[in-house]
Structures are given as structure tokens and as C-alpha cells.
XYZ file of C-alpha atoms in Angstrom:
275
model
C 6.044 5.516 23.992
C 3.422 3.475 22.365
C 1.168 6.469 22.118
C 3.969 8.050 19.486
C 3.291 5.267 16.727
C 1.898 6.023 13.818
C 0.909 3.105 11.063
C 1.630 3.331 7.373
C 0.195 0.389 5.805
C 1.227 -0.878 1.932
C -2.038 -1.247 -0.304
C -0.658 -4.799 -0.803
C -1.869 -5.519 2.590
C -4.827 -4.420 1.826
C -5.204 -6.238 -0.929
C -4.334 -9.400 0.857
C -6.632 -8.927 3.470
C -9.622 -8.731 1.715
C -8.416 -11.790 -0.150
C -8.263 -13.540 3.313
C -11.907 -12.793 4.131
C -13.153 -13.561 0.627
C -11.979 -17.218 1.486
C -12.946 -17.387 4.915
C -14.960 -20.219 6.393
C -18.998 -20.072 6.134
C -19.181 -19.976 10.031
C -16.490 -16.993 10.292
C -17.742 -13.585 10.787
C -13.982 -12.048 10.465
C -10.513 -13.195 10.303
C -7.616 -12.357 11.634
C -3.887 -12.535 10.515
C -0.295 -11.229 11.651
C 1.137 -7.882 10.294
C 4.599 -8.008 9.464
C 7.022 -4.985 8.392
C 9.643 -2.905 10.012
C 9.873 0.057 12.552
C 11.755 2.978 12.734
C 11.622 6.154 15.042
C 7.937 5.687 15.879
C 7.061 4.781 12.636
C 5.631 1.496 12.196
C 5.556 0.184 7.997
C 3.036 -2.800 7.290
C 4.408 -4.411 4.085
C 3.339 -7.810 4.363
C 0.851 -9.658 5.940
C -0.642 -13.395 6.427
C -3.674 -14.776 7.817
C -3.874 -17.316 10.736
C -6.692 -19.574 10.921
C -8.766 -19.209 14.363
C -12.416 -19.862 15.512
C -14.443 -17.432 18.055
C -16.629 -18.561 20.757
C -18.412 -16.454 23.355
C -15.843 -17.430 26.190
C -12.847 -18.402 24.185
C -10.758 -17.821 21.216
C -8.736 -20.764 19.198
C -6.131 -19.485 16.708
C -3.784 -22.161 15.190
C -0.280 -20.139 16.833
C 1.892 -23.140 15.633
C 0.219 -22.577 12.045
C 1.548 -18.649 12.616
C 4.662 -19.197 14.112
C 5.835 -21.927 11.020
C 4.271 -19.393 8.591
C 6.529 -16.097 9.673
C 9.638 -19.008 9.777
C 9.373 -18.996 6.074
C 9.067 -15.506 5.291
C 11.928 -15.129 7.339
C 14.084 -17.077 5.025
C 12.333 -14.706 2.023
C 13.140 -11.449 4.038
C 14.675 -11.131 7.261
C 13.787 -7.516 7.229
C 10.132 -7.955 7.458
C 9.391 -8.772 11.730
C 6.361 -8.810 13.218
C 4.868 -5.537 13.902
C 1.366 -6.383 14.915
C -1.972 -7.890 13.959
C -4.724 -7.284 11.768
C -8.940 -8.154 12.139
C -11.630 -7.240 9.898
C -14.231 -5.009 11.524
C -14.711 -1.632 12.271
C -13.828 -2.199 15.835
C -12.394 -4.109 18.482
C -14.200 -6.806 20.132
C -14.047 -8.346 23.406
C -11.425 -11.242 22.532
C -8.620 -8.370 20.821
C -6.968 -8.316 24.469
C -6.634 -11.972 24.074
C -5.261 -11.900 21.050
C -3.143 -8.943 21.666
C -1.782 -10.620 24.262
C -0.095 -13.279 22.371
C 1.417 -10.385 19.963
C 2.725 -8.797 22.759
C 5.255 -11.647 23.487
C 6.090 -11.814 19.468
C 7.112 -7.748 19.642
C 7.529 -4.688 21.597
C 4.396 -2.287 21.585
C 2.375 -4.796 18.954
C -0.312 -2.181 16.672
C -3.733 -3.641 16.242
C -5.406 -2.606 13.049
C -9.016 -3.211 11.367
C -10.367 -2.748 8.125
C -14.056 -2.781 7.607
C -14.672 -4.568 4.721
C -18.278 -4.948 4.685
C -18.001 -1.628 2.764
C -20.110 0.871 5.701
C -20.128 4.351 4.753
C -19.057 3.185 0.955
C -15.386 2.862 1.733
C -12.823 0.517 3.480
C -12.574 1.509 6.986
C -9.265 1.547 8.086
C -7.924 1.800 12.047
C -5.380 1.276 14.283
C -4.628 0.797 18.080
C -2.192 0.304 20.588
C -3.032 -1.050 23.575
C -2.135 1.358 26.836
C -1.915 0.033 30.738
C -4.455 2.032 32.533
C -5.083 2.007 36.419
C -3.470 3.146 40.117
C -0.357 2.645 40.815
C -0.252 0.169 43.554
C -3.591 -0.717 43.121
C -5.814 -3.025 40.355
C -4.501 -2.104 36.700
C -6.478 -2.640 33.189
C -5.989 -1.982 29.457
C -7.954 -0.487 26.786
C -6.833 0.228 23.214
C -6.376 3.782 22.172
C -6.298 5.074 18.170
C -2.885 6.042 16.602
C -2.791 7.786 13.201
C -2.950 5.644 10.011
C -2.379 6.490 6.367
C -2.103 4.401 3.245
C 1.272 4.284 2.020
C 2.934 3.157 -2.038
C 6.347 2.014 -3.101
C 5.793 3.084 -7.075
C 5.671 -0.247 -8.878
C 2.566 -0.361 -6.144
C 1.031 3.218 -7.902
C 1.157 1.755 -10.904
C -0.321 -1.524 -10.096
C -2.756 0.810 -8.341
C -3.633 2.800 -11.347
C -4.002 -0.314 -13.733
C -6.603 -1.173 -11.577
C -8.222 1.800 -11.476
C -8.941 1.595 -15.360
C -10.924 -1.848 -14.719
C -13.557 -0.132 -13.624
C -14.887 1.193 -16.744
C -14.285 -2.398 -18.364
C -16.656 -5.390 -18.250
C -14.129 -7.972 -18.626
C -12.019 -6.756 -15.672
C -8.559 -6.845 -17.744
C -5.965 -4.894 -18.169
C -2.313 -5.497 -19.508
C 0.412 -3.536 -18.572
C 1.530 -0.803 -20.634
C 4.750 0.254 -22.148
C 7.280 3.126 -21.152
C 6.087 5.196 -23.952
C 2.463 5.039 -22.818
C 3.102 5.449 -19.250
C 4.916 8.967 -20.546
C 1.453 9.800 -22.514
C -0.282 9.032 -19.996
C 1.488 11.360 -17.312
C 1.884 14.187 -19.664
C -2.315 14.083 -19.583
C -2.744 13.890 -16.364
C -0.578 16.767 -16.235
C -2.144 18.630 -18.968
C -5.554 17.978 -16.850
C -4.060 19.294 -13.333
C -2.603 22.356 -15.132
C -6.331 23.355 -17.023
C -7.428 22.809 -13.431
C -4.961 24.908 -11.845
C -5.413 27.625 -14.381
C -9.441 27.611 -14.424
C -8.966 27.962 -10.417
C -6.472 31.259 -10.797
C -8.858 33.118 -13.107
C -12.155 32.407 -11.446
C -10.029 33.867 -8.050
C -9.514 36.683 -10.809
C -12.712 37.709 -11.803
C -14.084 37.293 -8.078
C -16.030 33.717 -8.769
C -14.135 31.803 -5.746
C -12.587 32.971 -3.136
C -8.790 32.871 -2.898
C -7.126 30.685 -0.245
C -3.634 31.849 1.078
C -2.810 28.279 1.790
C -3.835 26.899 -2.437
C -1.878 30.494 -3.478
C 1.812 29.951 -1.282
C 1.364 26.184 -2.779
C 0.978 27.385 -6.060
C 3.919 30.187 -5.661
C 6.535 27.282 -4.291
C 5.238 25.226 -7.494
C 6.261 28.156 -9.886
C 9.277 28.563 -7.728
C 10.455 25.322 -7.878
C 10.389 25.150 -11.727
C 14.006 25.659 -13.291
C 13.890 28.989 -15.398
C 14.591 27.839 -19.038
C 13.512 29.027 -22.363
C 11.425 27.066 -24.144
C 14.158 25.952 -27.016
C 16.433 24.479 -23.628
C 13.157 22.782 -22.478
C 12.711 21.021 -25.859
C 16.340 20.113 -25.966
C 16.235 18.502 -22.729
C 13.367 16.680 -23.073
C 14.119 15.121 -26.668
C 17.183 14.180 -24.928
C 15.541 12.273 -22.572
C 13.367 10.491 -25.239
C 16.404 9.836 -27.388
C 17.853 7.658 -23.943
C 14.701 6.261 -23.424
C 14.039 4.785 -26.999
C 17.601 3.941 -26.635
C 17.261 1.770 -23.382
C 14.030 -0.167 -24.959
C 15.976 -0.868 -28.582
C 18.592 -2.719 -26.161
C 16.273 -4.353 -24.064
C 14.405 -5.689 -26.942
C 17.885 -6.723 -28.383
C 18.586 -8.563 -25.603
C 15.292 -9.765 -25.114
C 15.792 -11.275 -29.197
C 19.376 -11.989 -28.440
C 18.411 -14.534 -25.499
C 15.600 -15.983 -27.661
C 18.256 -17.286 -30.410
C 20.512 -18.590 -27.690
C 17.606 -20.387 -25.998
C 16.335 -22.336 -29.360
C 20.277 -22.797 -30.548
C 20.555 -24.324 -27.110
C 17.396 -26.555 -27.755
C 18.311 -27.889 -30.995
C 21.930 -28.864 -30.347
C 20.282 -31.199 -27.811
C 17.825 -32.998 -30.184
């Protein structure tokens, strides 16, 4: 059953992760810290994470398990939903004390996943892996463990894209910061980016054309179910529907910034009838 799981972890964790071991102790090599999410038909959805303090010698491990257990108490009382799902340990592989530590996350769930991210950059990216560790042996006879690889993939909520893309646009900055745009740009923004994907698109169908690349069936039934998919509309309707869509959008921001204003007055009427 355990072999089924796949991982889909939130870049959130990520993010926290690499916090963790950006604070770690001089004398720690890596850290280590408790996944927390939900599962559901063999799917298993990090959103959440925390680290948990621990030191590694060459015979024995010390993690501070009261320190863990009082920490997922109090995320508990922020979200129930979020359980414990697994663990987590920077690296680009397991190590000879993950059974130990497994171990304990065994009795805190059912079929605990194990993942590392390598973030001493090798190969110019974050590696990212996960385990689950199987029972191996004869029946009967002596019995082991070893951890086996389950699929992983990087997964968003959208606020989390577009906290993701705002920090994408650092990188061609020297101070580092951003501030978070408006409706209106977001909506320039994405009609760009589409306006870029569509050259792209159309500079890949004519070089197929004129023999420059060679076609691929799978890129052409994409492209068909694309064209397929868009309602047929004249271009009058298409105008009309999207000036609609402006005219409730501007009309949504005019009452949240009337609101906004409207809360302001109360807020300093409320301040001076107390002077």
C-alpha cells in the first residue's frame, strides 16, 4: 500500500525549510523537521511543516520529541486538518540514523513519507525526494527495511503562484523588493504572458510549415484540443464580454476602496469622540 503514495509538496514548505537550515546551529550539518498535511486516496499533500531541534552522533541520534509533540499541539488548535504525514531532512539522501528517526514517525501516522531536499544547491537546483520505508525479508525468518522512492512533484494553491511570481521578478533587482501589484496589473500582466505564449505558438506552427522543425503529433493534438476548447465567437461578442468583465472589475475595486475610505472615517470619528 505504501508503495502507491505519491507526495505533492506546497512551495511554502519549501520555503520554510530552507529557512530552517539557514538558522541551524554551527555544529549541524542538516536538520530535520515534521511534515504535516493531509492524505487522500494515495495521495499524500505537504502544506505545512516545522523543524525539531536534534543533534547527530555516530551511534546515536537526540531530537527534542517533547519540543515536536507541544509544537504540532498548537497547530492543531490553528488547523485540525493539517496531521502529520511524515518527516523532512536536508540532503540528497538518506543516512544511516533515517530508520531511527522513521521509526518514531511511524507511531505518529500510518505509512509516514520521508522526504529530502538538497539544499547545498548540487547540480544547480534544489533536489527534491521522497521515500517510504518497505519491510523486506523471509517470511518466518530475519526481516529488514530499506526505503524505496515514491513520485514527488511541486504543487501551488494560487495566492502561492503569485507569491511565486513576485519573487521571480527579484531577481533582476538589487534591492530584493517587490510590492504587490494591483488587479489591473495582474490583468496586464497575464494578457503578456499570453501575447508571448501565442507568438511562440505561432513561430512553432510555421517553422513545422516551411519544413524548419519537425512536427510532433503529441505538440499538434495539444494544440487542436486548445483551438477546440475556445468558444466560437465573433470578435464584436468577444469585446462585449470582456469590457463586461472590466466594467465588474473596476466596479468591485471602486467599492472596496469605498469601504476601505468608509472604515477610515469611522475609525478617526471613533478616536476623537474619545479624546
Amino acid at each position: 500500500m505504501a508503495l502507491n503514495l505519491m507526495l505533492k509538496v506546497h512551495p511554502v514548505v519549501l520555503f520554510q525549510i530552507v529557512d530552517a537550515y539557514e538558522r541551524r546551529n554551527v555544529d549541524a550539518y542538516r536538520v530535520i523537521g515534521t511534515l504535516l498535511g493531509t492524505v487522500e486516496k494515495g495521495v499524500v499533500e505537504a502544506t505545512n511543516c516545522f523543524c525539531v531541534p536534534h543533534k547527530e552522533h555516530e551511534d546515536i541520534v537526540e531530537a527534542e520529541l517533547i519540543y515536536a509533540k507541544d509544537l504540532y499541539d498548537m497547530n492543531q488548535q490553528v488547523n485540525k486538518q493539517e496531521v502529520i504525514v511524515g518527516w523532512w531532512a536536508t540532503g540528497h539522501t538518506v543516512t544511516s540514523h533515517s530508520s531511527v528517526i522513521h521509526e518514531y514517525y511511524s507511531r505518529e501516522c500510518s505509512n509516514p513519507v520521508h522526504m529530502t531536499l538538497d539544499t547545498t544547491l548540487k547540480g544547480g537546483h534544489l533536489g527534491l525526494q521522497a521515500f517510504v520505508n518497505v519491510t523486506v525479508g523471509v517470511p518466518g525468518g530475519k526481516t529488514g527495511s530499506h526505503f524505496t522512492p515514491i513520485p514527488v512533484e511541486v504543487a501551488s494553491y494560487e495566492p502561492e503562484v503569485i507569491s511565486l511570481r513576485l519573487c521571480q521578478k527579484t531577481i533582476a533587482l538589487s534591492q530584493k523588493c517587490v510590492e504587490p501589484t494591483d488587479d489591473l496589473e495582474r490583468i496586464v500582466e497575464a494578457a503578456d504572458k499570453l501575447k508571448g505564449l501565442i507568438d511562440n505558438v505561432l513561430a512553432y506552427v510555421e517553422d513545422v510549415i516551411i519544413g524548419k522543425r519537425e512536427p510532433d503529433n503529441e505538440i499538434g493534438r495539444t494544440l487542436l484540443d486548445m483551438v477546440h476548447s475556445v468558444p466560437k465567437m465573433s470578435s464584436e461578442q468577444f469585446q462585449n464580454m470582456f469590457n463586461s468583465n472590466v466594467k465588474d472589475l473596476l466596479m468591485v475595486l471602486s467599492l472596496a476602496q469605498l469601504i476601505h475610505t468608509q472604515l477610515q472615517l469611522n475609525e478617526q470619528l471613533t478616536f476623537l469622540t474619545t479624546i
